[in-house]
Amino acid sequence: MCLSNRSIVLVLIVAMVLSLCVGPGTALGTPLGVNPPVTYIRASLKAAALRYNVPSVILMAIAYQESGWRQFDANGNTVTGSDTTSLDIGIMQINSSGRTDVARLMTDIDYNIDTGAKMLDGKWKLTPGIGDRDRNVLENWYYAIWAYNGFSSTNNPNTPGGRHFQDSILALMARQVLGSDGQPLWPPVAVTPPSPALVVSPVGWIPTPQPVHYGDLYGGFNPGNPVGVLQGPADPGALAAAGEIGQVRITWSPSTAGSYTVLRYDIYRSQGAPDIQKAELVAETKPDATQFVDIGPLQRTPYYYWVLCEDIRGDVSNPVGPVEVQPIIMTSPITKIILVFTLDKPAVVMNGVTIPMDTAPELENGRTILPIRYIATPLGTQVLWDSKEQKVTLLGSKKVELWIGKPKATVDGIDVLIDPANPMVAPRISGGRTMLPLRFISETFGAEIVYDPLPRTVTVTLNKTT
């Protein structure tokens, strides 16, 4: 019998699953292969849901639909489903494709539940908004539940004979399902689905279906309380990306808070195609951040980035993007790096690729100065900043220390003049950027530098061993 490549992959995955069905205990000290009591599962689902700002009834219903609240079957094996090349694992049926935590997903029910809650939170952020995007309004979760099972046409309510996963979840949420302890697994609630006529293709914003029903976030909702319209954070602006050696730099302009304080910015990335539903979360930055450097590891291929703003209650702006960019990846053992700077032009041409600069090179005291990172990074140096001493340290093939406003530097501990012919040449700060003399930095790290006065260009060439 001849197996296809896909069949072989699936056989290997199944073999790995079976090999992992023997091991130490997990939740509550129960032996591997035995589900914990339903009271424990109920508590774990609720805790994970609230941890990620998901109404717990939604996560509980999804877990029941996916696995019947089971991590293990009657034979003690992990509950799995499969497609042609991957497995759906455990109580939340987490797909194994591209994951490195398969072993833990199969053996640790709490981790499996937490992963499912985190995934659902991510789907909420990346799917189109419903109404005012209030997370505690159950009707607003229709798209996110849909995306948990795949934001595809088979789940579109207008697809005849489709899977319609999200509609099945809403119907399940309205049922009273009793657990082995004789208690309801969740409090039944009849969520209002949207009219299929409003769910057009491509899917976009729709108003919240009426009447609305509330979840248990933020302490729940008491009838009679005044209900205000939630204002989420404003969309970040001016999203841009630049490919640098071995990394990508993402920049944006700040968002403004809505009803609640801004908590962070979430950075999402996809490779090869601008599909936000397949994008992965690569960073969560501080609320005052306006840039992020993605160091990967990355390949020599296009990447697409989105940025969204999130507040302290988990409310988010619309994802802004995508912006396309390709990092500069050097793979040759001997790499010639050629940088061409043009005075007063905010761009550098690196090995034929034009990269925008936030500040143009300038001529000062007869010498070219420019922001440090545009010369330090290509030359393979690490940049350290000491605000107390106003000192820049470059670590590469040599250790170089420079001080703002001082014409002297140290190279491997030895004092040297930055420019013996011109003692006025010194590092300075301009517009929040540290500006360093180009010739001194280049030649110190072994690069050749040539100035052409007619086009006003400075060419830096480095033969670099990597």
Tab-separated table of C-alpha atoms in Angstrom:
chain	number	residue	atom	x	y	z
A	1	MET	CA	0.000	0.000	0.000
A	2	CYS	CA	1.362	3.462	-0.933
A	3	LEU	CA	0.514	6.359	1.395
A	4	SER	CA	0.355	9.962	0.210
A	5	ASN	CA	2.514	12.593	1.897
A	6	ARG	CA	-0.546	13.996	3.689
A	7	SER	CA	-1.467	10.542	4.962
A	8	ILE	CA	2.058	9.989	6.247
A	9	VAL	CA	1.975	13.327	8.085
A	10	LEU	CA	-1.352	12.455	9.700
A	11	VAL	CA	-0.106	8.996	10.727
A	12	LEU	CA	2.937	10.581	12.373
A	13	ILE	CA	0.760	13.078	14.251
A	14	VAL	CA	-1.557	10.318	15.487
A	15	ALA	CA	1.458	8.275	16.593
A	16	MET	CA	2.737	11.270	18.524
A	17	VAL	CA	-0.657	11.707	20.185
A	18	LEU	CA	-0.745	8.088	21.301
A	19	SER	CA	2.805	8.279	22.626
A	20	LEU	CA	1.811	11.224	24.797
A	21	CYS	CA	-1.105	9.522	26.457
A	22	VAL	CA	1.061	8.232	29.298
A	23	GLY	CA	2.617	10.649	31.758
A	24	PRO	CA	2.292	12.583	35.003
A	25	GLY	CA	-0.924	13.944	36.453
A	26	THR	CA	-2.520	17.271	35.496
A	27	ALA	CA	-5.510	19.185	36.923
A	28	LEU	CA	-6.331	18.462	40.573
A	29	GLY	CA	-3.788	15.674	40.564
A	30	THR	CA	-6.041	13.469	38.442
A	31	PRO	CA	-4.184	10.759	36.489
A	32	LEU	CA	-3.489	11.472	32.842
A	33	GLY	CA	-6.390	10.232	30.713
A	34	VAL	CA	-9.068	10.986	33.314
A	35	ASN	CA	-11.224	14.101	33.057
A	36	PRO	CA	-11.463	16.214	36.227
A	37	PRO	CA	-14.896	16.697	37.862
A	38	VAL	CA	-17.376	18.849	35.970
A	39	THR	CA	-17.270	21.417	38.797
A	40	TYR	CA	-13.566	21.873	38.139
A	41	ILE	CA	-14.022	22.187	34.386
A	42	ARG	CA	-16.789	24.744	34.864
A	43	ALA	CA	-14.550	26.828	37.143
A	44	SER	CA	-11.564	26.542	34.790
A	45	LEU	CA	-13.615	27.637	31.775
A	46	LYS	CA	-15.025	30.621	33.627
A	47	ALA	CA	-11.635	31.718	34.965
A	48	ALA	CA	-10.014	31.513	31.514
A	49	ALA	CA	-12.905	33.345	29.859
A	50	LEU	CA	-12.793	36.255	32.291
A	51	ARG	CA	-9.001	36.358	32.057
A	52	TYR	CA	-9.327	37.195	28.356
A	53	ASN	CA	-12.463	39.373	28.644
A	54	VAL	CA	-14.745	36.755	27.094
A	55	PRO	CA	-18.251	36.198	28.535
A	56	SER	CA	-17.954	32.753	30.130
A	57	VAL	CA	-21.187	31.362	28.659
A	58	ILE	CA	-19.662	31.674	25.171
A	59	LEU	CA	-16.473	29.764	26.022
A	60	MET	CA	-18.477	27.114	27.897
A	61	ALA	CA	-20.807	26.536	24.946
A	62	ILE	CA	-17.913	26.315	22.480
A	63	ALA	CA	-16.152	23.756	24.689
A	64	TYR	CA	-19.330	21.662	24.859
A	65	GLN	CA	-19.903	21.860	21.107
A	66	GLU	CA	-16.293	20.912	20.386
A	67	SER	CA	-15.771	18.071	22.845
A	68	GLY	CA	-18.686	17.674	25.255
A	69	TRP	CA	-16.406	19.178	27.947
A	70	ARG	CA	-13.976	16.271	27.585
A	71	GLN	CA	-10.193	16.358	27.375
A	72	PHE	CA	-10.027	12.541	27.319
A	73	ASP	CA	-12.324	9.848	25.938
A	74	ALA	CA	-13.590	6.744	27.736
A	75	ASN	CA	-10.358	4.887	26.910
A	76	GLY	CA	-8.166	7.594	28.412
A	77	ASN	CA	-6.993	8.929	25.047
A	78	THR	CA	-6.952	12.635	24.243
A	79	VAL	CA	-10.093	13.708	22.368
A	80	THR	CA	-8.991	14.565	18.840
A	81	GLY	CA	-10.477	15.380	15.477
A	82	SER	CA	-8.521	15.485	12.249
A	83	ASP	CA	-8.283	16.883	8.765
A	84	THR	CA	-5.807	15.860	6.083
A	85	THR	CA	-2.644	17.210	7.723
A	86	SER	CA	-3.361	18.173	11.344
A	87	LEU	CA	-5.279	17.363	14.502
A	88	ASP	CA	-7.853	19.236	16.585
A	89	ILE	CA	-6.838	18.634	20.185
A	90	GLY	CA	-8.606	18.341	23.515
A	91	ILE	CA	-11.533	20.080	25.128
A	92	MET	CA	-11.235	23.231	22.987
A	93	GLN	CA	-10.179	21.332	19.807
A	94	ILE	CA	-7.056	23.420	19.233
A	95	ASN	CA	-5.601	22.775	15.779
A	96	SER	CA	-2.068	21.391	15.811
A	97	SER	CA	-0.904	23.094	12.613
A	98	GLY	CA	2.231	25.169	13.188
A	99	ARG	CA	2.182	24.682	16.966
A	100	THR	CA	5.114	23.649	19.153
A	101	ASP	CA	3.016	22.972	22.277
A	102	VAL	CA	1.094	19.916	21.034
A	103	ALA	CA	2.232	17.712	23.929
A	104	ARG	CA	0.925	20.137	26.545
A	105	LEU	CA	-2.326	20.741	24.663
A	106	MET	CA	-3.007	17.007	24.763
A	107	THR	CA	-2.192	16.435	28.420
A	108	ASP	CA	-3.056	19.667	30.262
A	109	ILE	CA	-6.773	20.523	30.239
A	110	ASP	CA	-6.257	23.914	31.887
A	111	TYR	CA	-3.672	24.904	29.281
A	112	ASN	CA	-5.973	23.714	26.508
A	113	ILE	CA	-8.815	25.825	27.895
A	114	ASP	CA	-6.564	28.869	28.313
A	115	THR	CA	-5.351	28.505	24.715
A	116	GLY	CA	-8.934	28.362	23.452
A	117	ALA	CA	-9.895	31.486	25.400
A	118	LYS	CA	-6.851	33.330	24.073
A	119	MET	CA	-7.692	32.277	20.514
A	120	LEU	CA	-11.278	33.502	20.881
A	121	ASP	CA	-10.009	36.822	22.243
A	122	GLY	CA	-7.770	37.125	19.172
A	123	LYS	CA	-10.705	36.393	16.847
A	124	TRP	CA	-12.693	39.150	18.570
A	125	LYS	CA	-9.929	41.641	17.871
A	126	LEU	CA	-9.462	40.755	14.205
A	127	THR	CA	-13.032	40.259	12.988
A	128	PRO	CA	-15.251	43.182	11.915
A	129	GLY	CA	-17.091	44.995	14.674
A	130	ILE	CA	-20.710	44.541	15.647
A	131	GLY	CA	-22.521	47.502	17.165
A	132	ASP	CA	-20.352	49.448	19.612
A	133	ARG	CA	-18.061	46.410	20.127
A	134	ASP	CA	-19.024	46.128	23.780
A	135	ARG	CA	-17.535	42.786	24.853
A	136	ASN	CA	-20.213	42.196	27.473
A	137	VAL	CA	-23.009	42.238	24.862
A	138	LEU	CA	-23.360	38.612	23.759
A	139	GLU	CA	-24.812	39.553	20.365
A	140	ASN	CA	-21.569	41.365	19.518
A	141	TRP	CA	-19.640	38.053	19.569
A	142	TYR	CA	-21.316	36.547	16.473
A	143	TYR	CA	-18.349	37.129	14.140
A	144	ALA	CA	-15.717	36.084	16.707
A	145	ILE	CA	-17.503	32.774	17.382
A	146	TRP	CA	-17.765	32.238	13.630
A	147	ALA	CA	-14.012	32.842	13.246
A	148	TYR	CA	-13.140	30.383	16.032
A	149	ASN	CA	-14.216	27.646	13.618
A	150	GLY	CA	-12.836	29.439	10.550
A	151	PHE	CA	-14.013	32.760	9.120
A	152	SER	CA	-15.026	31.072	5.884
A	153	SER	CA	-18.077	30.912	3.660
A	154	THR	CA	-19.178	27.530	5.024
A	155	ASN	CA	-20.108	29.272	8.276
A	156	ASN	CA	-21.858	32.172	6.548
A	157	PRO	CA	-25.553	32.018	7.498
A	158	ASN	CA	-26.409	32.618	3.831
A	159	THR	CA	-24.602	29.448	2.670
A	160	PRO	CA	-27.145	26.662	2.053
A	161	GLY	CA	-26.107	23.465	3.795
A	162	GLY	CA	-23.139	25.201	5.447
A	163	ARG	CA	-21.646	24.409	8.825
A	164	HIS	CA	-22.987	27.608	10.466
A	165	PHE	CA	-20.862	26.989	13.569
A	166	GLN	CA	-21.738	30.261	15.286
A	167	ASP	CA	-25.477	29.681	14.910
A	168	SER	CA	-25.048	26.244	16.492
A	169	ILE	CA	-23.235	27.857	19.426
A	170	LEU	CA	-25.994	30.446	19.911
A	171	ALA	CA	-28.623	27.691	19.843
A	172	LEU	CA	-26.590	25.690	22.380
A	173	MET	CA	-26.255	28.706	24.689
A	174	ALA	CA	-30.063	28.865	24.894
A	175	ARG	CA	-30.355	25.215	26.050
A	176	GLN	CA	-30.209	23.975	29.604
A	177	VAL	CA	-27.502	21.308	29.615
A	178	LEU	CA	-27.038	19.460	32.907
A	179	GLY	CA	-23.647	18.255	34.083
A	180	SER	CA	-22.855	15.083	36.005
A	181	ASP	CA	-23.336	17.077	39.221
A	182	GLY	CA	-26.960	17.724	38.281
A	183	GLN	CA	-26.354	21.441	37.792
A	184	PRO	CA	-26.607	23.419	34.518
A	185	LEU	CA	-23.242	23.695	32.783
A	186	TRP	CA	-24.026	27.375	32.145
A	187	PRO	CA	-27.003	29.681	32.697
A	188	PRO	CA	-29.097	29.425	29.486
A	189	VAL	CA	-29.466	32.644	27.493
A	190	ALA	CA	-31.315	33.172	24.197
A	191	VAL	CA	-28.898	35.344	22.208
A	192	THR	CA	-30.369	37.269	19.266
A	193	PRO	CA	-28.682	36.331	15.972
A	194	PRO	CA	-28.257	38.931	13.220
A	195	SER	CA	-30.508	38.875	10.187
A	196	PRO	CA	-28.717	36.897	7.448
A	197	ALA	CA	-29.647	39.715	5.063
A	198	LEU	CA	-27.197	41.976	6.942
A	199	VAL	CA	-24.314	39.511	6.700
A	200	VAL	CA	-23.071	40.416	3.253
A	201	SER	CA	-19.842	39.365	1.554
A	202	PRO	CA	-17.247	40.539	2.334
A	203	VAL	CA	-18.356	40.583	5.935
A	204	GLY	CA	-18.357	44.021	7.540
A	205	TRP	CA	-19.750	46.002	10.442
A	206	ILE	CA	-23.407	45.421	11.361
A	207	PRO	CA	-25.571	46.902	14.125
A	208	THR	CA	-26.064	44.915	17.301
A	209	PRO	CA	-29.097	42.590	16.953
A	210	GLN	CA	-31.962	43.446	19.302
A	211	PRO	CA	-32.858	42.699	22.016
A	212	VAL	CA	-29.413	42.486	23.594
A	213	HIS	CA	-28.252	40.116	26.323
A	214	TYR	CA	-25.345	40.657	28.694
A	215	GLY	CA	-22.552	38.397	29.885
A	216	ASP	CA	-20.670	38.224	33.165
A	217	LEU	CA	-17.772	40.580	32.438
A	218	TYR	CA	-16.975	43.448	34.804
A	219	GLY	CA	-19.163	41.962	37.526
A	220	GLY	CA	-22.138	41.308	35.240
A	221	PHE	CA	-25.098	43.514	34.395
A	222	ASN	CA	-28.034	44.316	36.615
A	223	PRO	CA	-31.381	45.117	34.940
A	224	GLY	CA	-32.206	48.741	35.467
A	225	ASN	CA	-28.626	49.967	35.286
A	226	PRO	CA	-28.108	52.806	32.815
A	227	VAL	CA	-26.525	51.459	29.644
A	228	GLY	CA	-24.180	53.880	27.909
A	229	VAL	CA	-22.783	53.534	24.430
A	230	LEU	CA	-19.280	52.126	24.604
A	231	GLN	CA	-16.578	54.180	22.891
A	232	GLY	CA	-13.576	52.087	21.936
A	233	PRO	CA	-10.082	53.488	21.337
A	234	ALA	CA	-9.557	55.474	18.160
A	235	ASP	CA	-7.699	53.805	15.313
A	236	PRO	CA	-3.912	54.325	15.286
A	237	GLY	CA	-2.734	56.412	12.339
A	238	ALA	CA	0.107	56.744	9.836
A	239	LEU	CA	1.040	53.063	9.856
A	240	ALA	CA	4.351	52.470	8.084
A	241	ALA	CA	6.967	49.736	7.878
A	242	ALA	CA	10.622	49.628	6.842
A	243	GLY	CA	12.706	46.559	6.097
A	244	GLU	CA	16.079	46.600	7.850
A	245	ILE	CA	18.850	44.030	8.070
A	246	GLY	CA	17.329	40.989	9.758
A	247	GLN	CA	14.343	42.911	11.086
A	248	VAL	CA	11.309	45.058	10.329
A	249	ARG	CA	10.491	48.405	11.952
A	250	ILE	CA	6.787	49.281	12.348
A	251	THR	CA	5.726	52.833	13.198
A	252	TRP	CA	2.348	54.469	13.818
A	253	SER	CA	0.845	57.603	15.304
A	254	PRO	CA	-0.839	57.370	18.709
A	255	SER	CA	-4.453	56.424	19.266
A	256	THR	CA	-6.726	58.260	21.687
A	257	ALA	CA	-8.707	56.681	24.494
A	258	GLY	CA	-12.422	56.056	24.251
A	259	SER	CA	-14.497	55.117	27.269
A	260	TYR	CA	-11.490	53.585	29.047
A	261	THR	CA	-7.746	54.132	29.363
A	262	VAL	CA	-5.471	52.794	26.629
A	263	LEU	CA	-3.633	49.646	27.789
A	264	ARG	CA	-1.409	48.735	24.825
A	265	TYR	CA	-1.000	48.299	21.085
A	266	ASP	CA	-1.271	44.816	19.569
A	267	ILE	CA	0.918	44.029	16.542
A	268	TYR	CA	-0.207	41.279	14.147
A	269	ARG	CA	1.795	39.779	11.283
A	270	SER	CA	1.068	37.461	8.365
A	271	GLN	CA	3.528	36.049	5.847
A	272	GLY	CA	3.093	35.809	2.096
A	273	ALA	CA	-0.481	37.122	1.871
A	274	PRO	CA	-2.407	39.979	3.570
A	275	ASP	CA	-4.897	37.678	5.350
A	276	ILE	CA	-5.698	39.131	8.763
A	277	GLN	CA	-7.541	35.959	9.810
A	278	LYS	CA	-4.261	34.056	9.514
A	279	ALA	CA	-2.176	36.760	11.171
A	280	GLU	CA	-0.353	35.985	14.412
A	281	LEU	CA	0.082	38.254	17.393
A	282	VAL	CA	3.783	39.131	17.530
A	283	ALA	CA	3.872	41.914	20.121
A	284	GLU	CA	1.964	43.832	22.770
A	285	THR	CA	3.575	47.236	23.318
A	286	LYS	CA	3.248	49.861	26.033
A	287	PRO	CA	0.444	52.452	25.699
A	288	ASP	CA	2.873	55.262	24.817
A	289	ALA	CA	4.698	53.276	22.119
A	290	THR	CA	4.705	54.463	18.518
A	291	GLN	CA	7.048	51.862	17.036
A	292	PHE	CA	7.995	48.198	17.258
A	293	VAL	CA	10.982	46.313	15.852
A	294	ASP	CA	10.173	42.757	14.771
A	295	ILE	CA	13.362	40.678	14.920
A	296	GLY	CA	11.591	37.493	13.863
A	297	PRO	CA	13.259	35.197	12.952
A	298	LEU	CA	12.216	36.447	9.510
A	299	GLN	CA	12.751	35.204	5.964
A	300	ARG	CA	13.430	36.990	2.678
A	301	THR	CA	9.730	37.244	1.811
A	302	PRO	CA	6.946	39.851	2.079
A	303	TYR	CA	5.275	40.300	5.459
A	304	TYR	CA	2.072	42.162	6.284
A	305	TYR	CA	1.432	43.993	9.557
A	306	TRP	CA	-1.605	45.364	11.364
A	307	VAL	CA	-1.751	47.483	14.533
A	308	LEU	CA	-4.725	47.930	16.834
A	309	CYS	CA	-5.180	49.769	20.113
A	310	GLU	CA	-6.615	48.005	23.178
A	311	ASP	CA	-7.976	49.565	26.378
A	312	ILE	CA	-8.003	48.245	29.955
A	313	ARG	CA	-11.357	46.509	29.426
A	314	GLY	CA	-10.232	44.667	26.316
A	315	ASP	CA	-12.102	46.965	23.917
A	316	VAL	CA	-10.161	47.510	20.706
A	317	SER	CA	-9.927	49.854	17.757
A	318	ASN	CA	-10.242	48.632	14.211
A	319	PRO	CA	-7.087	46.892	12.985
A	320	VAL	CA	-5.095	49.391	10.914
A	321	GLY	CA	-3.260	47.876	7.933
A	322	PRO	CA	-2.038	45.908	6.268
A	323	VAL	CA	1.306	47.474	5.476
A	324	GLU	CA	3.629	45.353	3.330
A	325	VAL	CA	7.358	45.108	3.928
A	326	GLN	CA	10.255	42.767	3.241
A	327	PRO	CA	13.232	42.503	5.617
A	328	ILE	CA	16.787	42.563	4.323
A	329	ILE	CA	18.194	39.088	4.907
A	330	MET	CA	21.910	38.499	4.308
A	331	THR	CA	22.834	34.848	3.794
A	332	SER	CA	26.248	34.907	2.047
A	333	PRO	CA	29.308	34.044	4.240
A	334	ILE	CA	31.047	37.205	2.929
A	335	THR	CA	28.564	40.052	2.600
A	336	LYS	CA	29.356	43.355	0.966
A	337	ILE	CA	27.147	46.021	2.427
A	338	ILE	CA	26.877	49.221	0.401
A	339	LEU	CA	25.033	52.194	1.902
A	340	VAL	CA	24.378	55.329	-0.111
A	341	PHE	CA	23.269	58.412	1.820
A	342	THR	CA	22.232	61.684	0.166
A	343	LEU	CA	22.518	64.914	2.150
A	344	ASP	CA	19.135	66.349	3.196
A	345	LYS	CA	17.301	63.315	1.741
A	346	PRO	CA	15.488	61.122	4.339
A	347	ALA	CA	16.365	57.764	2.770
A	348	VAL	CA	19.289	55.373	2.487
A	349	VAL	CA	19.879	52.931	-0.363
A	350	MET	CA	21.118	49.676	1.158
A	351	ASN	CA	22.396	47.138	-1.378
A	352	GLY	CA	20.022	48.626	-3.936
A	353	VAL	CA	16.991	48.754	-1.620
A	354	THR	CA	15.665	52.191	-0.634
A	355	ILE	CA	14.830	52.460	3.063
A	356	PRO	CA	13.104	55.584	4.435
A	357	MET	CA	14.764	57.489	7.285
A	358	ASP	CA	12.925	59.584	9.840
A	359	THR	CA	15.699	62.233	9.730
A	360	ALA	CA	17.903	63.084	6.740
A	361	PRO	CA	21.728	63.203	6.928
A	362	GLU	CA	23.032	66.729	7.511
A	363	LEU	CA	26.281	68.562	6.879
A	364	GLU	CA	27.663	70.150	10.044
A	365	ASN	CA	31.106	71.677	10.474
A	366	GLY	CA	32.080	70.140	7.157
A	367	ARG	CA	31.153	66.616	8.260
A	368	THR	CA	28.109	64.407	7.621
A	369	ILE	CA	26.065	63.472	10.670
A	370	LEU	CA	22.998	61.213	10.752
A	371	PRO	CA	20.783	59.216	13.178
A	372	ILE	CA	22.850	56.470	14.739
A	373	ARG	CA	20.741	53.434	13.863
A	374	TYR	CA	21.011	53.946	10.103
A	375	ILE	CA	24.744	53.348	10.206
A	376	ALA	CA	25.165	51.217	13.359
A	377	THR	CA	22.672	48.477	12.458
A	378	PRO	CA	24.041	47.779	8.942
A	379	LEU	CA	27.579	47.645	10.339
A	380	GLY	CA	26.479	44.935	12.774
A	381	THR	CA	26.824	46.894	16.019
A	382	GLN	CA	24.629	46.998	19.100
A	383	VAL	CA	23.657	50.456	20.358
A	384	LEU	CA	23.387	51.256	24.074
A	385	TRP	CA	22.248	54.611	25.486
A	386	ASP	CA	23.136	55.952	28.944
A	387	SER	CA	20.859	58.932	29.609
A	388	LYS	CA	22.605	59.840	32.856
A	389	GLU	CA	26.010	60.190	31.206
A	390	GLN	CA	24.561	61.229	27.818
A	391	LYS	CA	26.704	58.458	26.349
A	392	VAL	CA	26.297	56.184	23.321
A	393	THR	CA	28.060	52.814	23.348
A	394	LEU	CA	28.503	50.814	20.146
A	395	LEU	CA	29.338	47.127	20.562
A	396	GLY	CA	30.563	45.248	17.517
A	397	SER	CA	34.020	44.229	16.348
A	398	LYS	CA	35.133	47.059	18.656
A	399	LYS	CA	33.696	48.888	21.655
A	400	VAL	CA	33.169	52.566	20.924
A	401	GLU	CA	31.932	55.138	23.444
A	402	LEU	CA	30.823	58.660	22.476
A	403	TRP	CA	29.386	61.474	24.578
A	404	ILE	CA	26.876	64.090	23.449
A	405	GLY	CA	28.626	67.408	22.773
A	406	LYS	CA	32.149	66.029	23.298
A	407	PRO	CA	34.711	65.805	20.458
A	408	LYS	CA	36.485	62.833	22.064
A	409	ALA	CA	35.510	59.148	22.039
A	410	THR	CA	37.045	55.922	23.296
A	411	VAL	CA	37.774	52.944	21.049
A	412	ASP	CA	38.433	49.774	23.023
A	413	GLY	CA	39.278	51.954	26.023
A	414	ILE	CA	41.659	54.304	24.175
A	415	ASP	CA	40.832	58.011	23.932
A	416	VAL	CA	40.656	59.348	20.381
A	417	LEU	CA	39.490	62.550	18.704
A	418	ILE	CA	36.399	62.039	16.580
A	419	ASP	CA	37.920	64.307	13.927
A	420	PRO	CA	41.525	65.419	14.546
A	421	ALA	CA	41.226	68.010	11.769
A	422	ASN	CA	38.037	69.522	13.144
A	423	PRO	CA	37.577	69.567	16.947
A	424	MET	CA	34.076	71.015	16.511
A	425	VAL	CA	32.702	67.648	15.293
A	426	ALA	CA	30.767	65.959	18.133
A	427	PRO	CA	27.605	63.879	18.612
A	428	ARG	CA	24.419	65.786	19.318
A	429	ILE	CA	20.695	65.200	19.819
A	430	SER	CA	18.243	66.545	17.245
A	431	GLY	CA	14.487	65.971	17.401
A	432	GLY	CA	14.938	63.174	19.929
A	433	ARG	CA	17.438	61.358	17.660
A	434	THR	CA	21.088	60.838	18.491
A	435	MET	CA	23.126	62.208	15.563
A	436	LEU	CA	26.625	60.803	15.084
A	437	PRO	CA	29.428	61.627	12.619
A	438	LEU	CA	29.241	59.182	9.723
A	439	ARG	CA	32.931	59.011	8.769
A	440	PHE	CA	34.195	58.270	12.285
A	441	ILE	CA	31.699	55.455	12.886
A	442	SER	CA	32.178	53.911	9.444
A	443	GLU	CA	35.953	53.893	9.436
A	444	THR	CA	36.204	52.734	13.050
A	445	PHE	CA	34.300	49.572	12.135
A	446	GLY	CA	36.330	48.912	8.984
A	447	ALA	CA	34.153	50.444	6.286
A	448	GLU	CA	35.311	52.598	3.382
A	449	ILE	CA	33.633	55.952	2.818
A	450	VAL	CA	33.509	58.063	-0.358
A	451	TYR	CA	31.900	61.488	-0.730
A	452	ASP	CA	30.689	62.644	-4.172
A	453	PRO	CA	30.069	66.415	-4.065
A	454	LEU	CA	27.985	66.689	-7.246
A	455	PRO	CA	25.034	64.482	-6.226
A	456	ARG	CA	25.934	65.162	-2.558
A	457	THR	CA	26.090	61.442	-1.764
A	458	VAL	CA	28.132	59.535	0.783
A	459	THR	CA	28.809	55.870	-0.030
A	460	VAL	CA	29.804	53.492	2.766
A	461	THR	CA	31.140	50.050	1.791
A	462	LEU	CA	31.811	47.204	4.225
A	463	ASN	CA	33.033	43.714	3.385
A	464	LYS	CA	31.496	41.876	6.318
A	465	THR	CA	32.023	38.275	7.476
A	466	THR	CA	28.771	36.809	8.887
